[in-house]
Amino acid sequence: MSETTNLRPDRAAWLKGPAASCSMKPEVLARPWRLVLLGAPGVGKGTQAELLGSRLKACQLSTGDVFRAAKGLKECERSPAMTAALGYMSRGELVPDTTVLAMIQERTSCLTCGGGFLLDGFPRTVTQAEALQGILKEKGIKLDGVLDYRLPLEEIVSRLSGRRTCAGCKAVYHVTGRPSKVAGVCDQCGGKLVQREDDRAEAVRVRMAAYQQSTSPLTAFYEKLGLLITIEATGTPEEIFLRTVDVLQARI
Ligand code: AMP
């Protein structure tokens, strides 16, 4: 497993769709990692995906990031399906499988990329997981594993309600756990720190219920396939990261 590097591909083909090409393509690796990351909102899955992306040189493919990128577009620049998807998202509900799968179908080049991938936030339902297995089979690609990050509910609620995101560069902070040097201001770009619409208490409750209902059955799905790797998500992001790397080293 190679050392951590700060150079990150811009993920243009993922965030903007197949018409865009990535300015810095990931290198074609002899051992590309192809992983799915699971975990309830707030377990720190996105942070782990970023840390793993630097270490494994694989792109973090977050479906939530695609929706957030579309939010920045004018309504006439988005498809009607994408505009409808943003409505589900702002209420904390899951976007319908058909919309999510159409979006993934447009981006399969990111799944076949020689740098591997870290799927973050997809699949979220068994229907999506079955569709992903179908796409990968068709492309002759196998998943290396599914990392399932686990954390007690009270800790999840505290993490989410204190989370702040930079409106500019999207860096993530926590009002007590990982504060910025100046309250409300991003250390990295000076941008304004905001609370994500779906981190508000009301939306968090809906998201947790959606997770329990739709996403928990995924663990059973992947356990049956022998792909599930459970990781305790307590401690600092670095501790969780080292725990993850240890597990992956053992699978090489
Ligand atoms: P995330 O950043 O992964 O927490 O995603 C933010 C929101 O985007 C979710 O609460 C959903 O509304 C929507 N979303 C992202 N990925 C999916 C998915 N795979 N299936 C359904 N909805 C999704």
mmCIF file of N, CA and C and ligand atoms in Angstrom, residues 41-42 45 62-65 67-68 85-97 100 103-104 120-125 128 163 196 198-199 203 207 210, ligand 1:
data_model
loop_
_atom_site.group_PDB
_atom_site.id
_atom_site.type_symbol
_atom_site.label_atom_id
_atom_site.label_comp_id
_atom_site.label_asym_id
_atom_site.label_seq_id
_atom_site.Cartn_x
_atom_site.Cartn_y
_atom_site.Cartn_z
ATOM 1 N N PRO A 41 -25.155 8.287 8.573
ATOM 2 C CA PRO A 41 -24.674 9.666 8.471
ATOM 3 C C PRO A 41 -23.980 10.035 9.779
ATOM 4 N N GLY A 42 -22.831 10.693 9.691
ATOM 5 C CA GLY A 42 -22.163 11.162 10.902
ATOM 6 C C GLY A 42 -21.119 10.221 11.463
ATOM 7 N N LYS A 45 -17.617 8.642 7.654
ATOM 8 C CA LYS A 45 -17.323 7.877 6.427
ATOM 9 C C LYS A 45 -16.659 8.757 5.374
ATOM 10 N N SER A 62 -18.466 10.100 -4.241
ATOM 11 C CA SER A 62 -19.589 10.338 -3.334
ATOM 12 C C SER A 62 -20.804 10.799 -4.137
ATOM 13 N N THR A 63 -21.920 10.076 -3.991
ATOM 14 C CA THR A 63 -23.136 10.483 -4.704
ATOM 15 C C THR A 63 -23.693 11.774 -4.095
ATOM 16 N N GLY A 64 -23.536 11.947 -2.770
ATOM 17 C CA GLY A 64 -23.981 13.191 -2.125
ATOM 18 C C GLY A 64 -23.246 14.390 -2.728
ATOM 19 N N ASP A 65 -21.951 14.237 -3.027
ATOM 20 C CA ASP A 65 -21.178 15.334 -3.637
ATOM 21 C C ASP A 65 -21.712 15.675 -5.030
ATOM 22 N N PHE A 67 -24.840 15.435 -6.005
ATOM 23 C CA PHE A 67 -26.063 16.233 -5.801
ATOM 24 C C PHE A 67 -25.720 17.639 -5.331
ATOM 25 N N ARG A 68 -24.733 17.744 -4.418
ATOM 26 C CA ARG A 68 -24.370 19.087 -3.930
ATOM 27 C C ARG A 68 -23.765 19.933 -5.048
ATOM 28 N N ALA A 85 -34.418 15.530 -7.461
ATOM 29 C CA ALA A 85 -33.523 14.848 -6.506
ATOM 30 C C ALA A 85 -33.099 15.802 -5.389
ATOM 31 N N LEU A 86 -32.858 17.068 -5.745
ATOM 32 C CA LEU A 86 -32.414 18.040 -4.743
ATOM 33 C C LEU A 86 -33.506 18.312 -3.705
ATOM 34 N N GLY A 87 -34.771 18.193 -4.124
ATOM 35 C CA GLY A 87 -35.893 18.345 -3.190
ATOM 36 C C GLY A 87 -35.860 17.238 -2.142
ATOM 37 N N TYR A 88 -35.666 15.976 -2.590
ATOM 38 C CA TYR A 88 -35.562 14.857 -1.640
ATOM 39 C C TYR A 88 -34.400 15.110 -0.678
ATOM 40 N N MET A 89 -33.286 15.536 -1.253
ATOM 41 C CA MET A 89 -32.073 15.710 -0.461
ATOM 42 C C MET A 89 -32.269 16.764 0.632
ATOM 43 N N SER A 90 -32.896 17.895 0.288
ATOM 44 C CA SER A 90 -33.023 18.955 1.296
ATOM 45 C C SER A 90 -33.970 18.545 2.417
ATOM 46 N N ARG A 91 -34.849 17.566 2.154
ATOM 47 C CA ARG A 91 -35.732 17.083 3.233
ATOM 48 C C ARG A 91 -35.073 15.957 4.024
ATOM 49 N N GLY A 92 -33.879 15.537 3.595
ATOM 50 C CA GLY A 92 -33.167 14.460 4.282
ATOM 51 C C GLY A 92 -33.617 13.084 3.823
ATOM 52 N N GLU A 93 -34.480 13.045 2.779
ATOM 53 C CA GLU A 93 -34.982 11.748 2.297
ATOM 54 C C GLU A 93 -34.028 11.174 1.257
ATOM 55 N N LEU A 94 -34.142 9.862 1.022
ATOM 56 C CA LEU A 94 -33.317 9.265 -0.029
ATOM 57 C C LEU A 94 -33.886 9.646 -1.395
ATOM 58 N N VAL A 95 -32.991 9.891 -2.334
ATOM 59 C CA VAL A 95 -33.385 10.150 -3.720
ATOM 60 C C VAL A 95 -33.823 8.791 -4.305
ATOM 61 N N PRO A 96 -34.879 8.762 -5.147
ATOM 62 C CA PRO A 96 -35.344 7.467 -5.671
ATOM 63 C C PRO A 96 -34.240 6.700 -6.418
ATOM 64 N N ASP A 97 -34.301 5.371 -6.272
ATOM 65 C CA ASP A 97 -33.285 4.505 -6.894
ATOM 66 C C ASP A 97 -33.124 4.779 -8.393
ATOM 67 N N VAL A 100 -30.922 7.785 -8.942
ATOM 68 C CA VAL A 100 -29.527 7.529 -8.544
ATOM 69 C C VAL A 100 -28.863 6.586 -9.561
ATOM 70 N N MET A 103 -27.892 8.220 -12.774
ATOM 71 C CA MET A 103 -26.693 9.040 -12.555
ATOM 72 C C MET A 103 -25.428 8.171 -12.547
ATOM 73 N N ILE A 104 -25.535 6.985 -11.939
ATOM 74 C CA ILE A 104 -24.375 6.067 -11.891
ATOM 75 C C ILE A 104 -24.081 5.530 -13.294
ATOM 76 N N ASP A 120 -18.726 6.214 -1.851
ATOM 77 C CA ASP A 120 -19.125 6.815 -0.571
ATOM 78 C C ASP A 120 -20.564 7.322 -0.708
ATOM 79 N N GLY A 121 -21.484 6.634 -0.044
ATOM 80 C CA GLY A 121 -22.892 7.071 -0.115
ATOM 81 C C GLY A 121 -23.682 6.326 -1.182
ATOM 82 N N PHE A 122 -23.029 5.437 -1.879
ATOM 83 C CA PHE A 122 -23.680 4.559 -2.873
ATOM 84 C C PHE A 122 -22.981 3.204 -2.809
ATOM 85 N N PRO A 123 -23.701 2.083 -2.784
ATOM 86 C CA PRO A 123 -25.155 1.971 -2.760
ATOM 87 C C PRO A 123 -25.724 2.270 -1.374
ATOM 88 N N ARG A 124 -27.011 2.640 -1.371
ATOM 89 C CA ARG A 124 -27.697 2.926 -0.117
ATOM 90 C C ARG A 124 -28.920 2.033 0.065
ATOM 91 N N THR A 125 -29.275 1.300 -0.948
ATOM 92 C CA THR A 125 -30.399 0.362 -0.829
ATOM 93 C C THR A 125 -29.951 -0.951 -1.476
ATOM 94 N N GLN A 128 -29.984 -0.724 -5.203
ATOM 95 C CA GLN A 128 -28.783 -0.071 -5.749
ATOM 96 C C GLN A 128 -27.585 -1.031 -5.702
ATOM 97 N N ARG A 163 -21.461 19.524 13.173
ATOM 98 C CA ARG A 163 -20.653 19.552 11.947
ATOM 99 C C ARG A 163 -20.841 20.871 11.185
ATOM 100 N N ARG A 196 -24.728 22.223 7.025
ATOM 101 C CA ARG A 196 -25.423 21.654 5.867
ATOM 102 C C ARG A 196 -26.910 21.577 6.168
ATOM 103 N N ASP A 198 -29.041 19.444 5.457
ATOM 104 C CA ASP A 198 -29.506 18.140 5.939
ATOM 105 C C ASP A 198 -28.839 17.716 7.251
ATOM 106 N N ASP A 199 -28.039 18.604 7.881
ATOM 107 C CA ASP A 199 -27.502 18.331 9.225
ATOM 108 C C ASP A 199 -28.359 18.986 10.305
ATOM 109 N N ALA A 203 -33.873 17.189 9.837
ATOM 110 C CA ALA A 203 -33.432 16.370 8.702
ATOM 111 C C ALA A 203 -32.583 15.187 9.176
ATOM 112 N N ARG A 207 -33.013 11.334 8.154
ATOM 113 C CA ARG A 207 -31.898 10.586 7.537
ATOM 114 C C ARG A 207 -31.582 9.310 8.311
ATOM 115 N N ALA A 210 -34.203 6.800 7.527
ATOM 116 C CA ALA A 210 -33.988 6.278 6.164
ATOM 117 C C ALA A 210 -32.830 5.295 6.163
HETATM 118 P P1 AMP B 1 -24.517 12.109 1.783
HETATM 119 O O1 AMP B 1 -23.600 13.255 1.522
HETATM 120 O O2 AMP B 1 -23.963 10.798 1.298
HETATM 121 O O3 AMP B 1 -24.981 12.039 3.210
HETATM 122 O O4 AMP B 1 -25.835 12.355 0.873
HETATM 123 C C1 AMP B 1 -26.619 13.502 1.055
HETATM 124 C C2 AMP B 1 -28.021 13.233 0.517
HETATM 125 O O5 AMP B 1 -27.966 12.946 -0.892
HETATM 126 C C3 AMP B 1 -28.753 12.055 1.139
HETATM 127 O O6 AMP B 1 -29.379 12.388 2.364
HETATM 128 C C4 AMP B 1 -29.751 11.710 0.034
HETATM 129 O O7 AMP B 1 -30.813 12.653 0.010
HETATM 130 C C5 AMP B 1 -28.939 11.952 -1.233
HETATM 131 N N1 AMP B 1 -28.220 10.717 -1.643
HETATM 132 C C6 AMP B 1 -26.868 10.578 -1.781
HETATM 133 N N2 AMP B 1 -26.554 9.359 -2.224
HETATM 134 C C7 AMP B 1 -27.729 8.688 -2.362
HETATM 135 C C8 AMP B 1 -28.062 7.367 -2.754
HETATM 136 N N3 AMP B 1 -27.120 6.480 -3.107
HETATM 137 N N4 AMP B 1 -29.373 7.023 -2.773
HETATM 138 C C9 AMP B 1 -30.338 7.899 -2.432
HETATM 139 N N5 AMP B 1 -30.088 9.155 -2.030
HETATM 140 C C10 AMP B 1 -28.798 9.554 -1.997
#
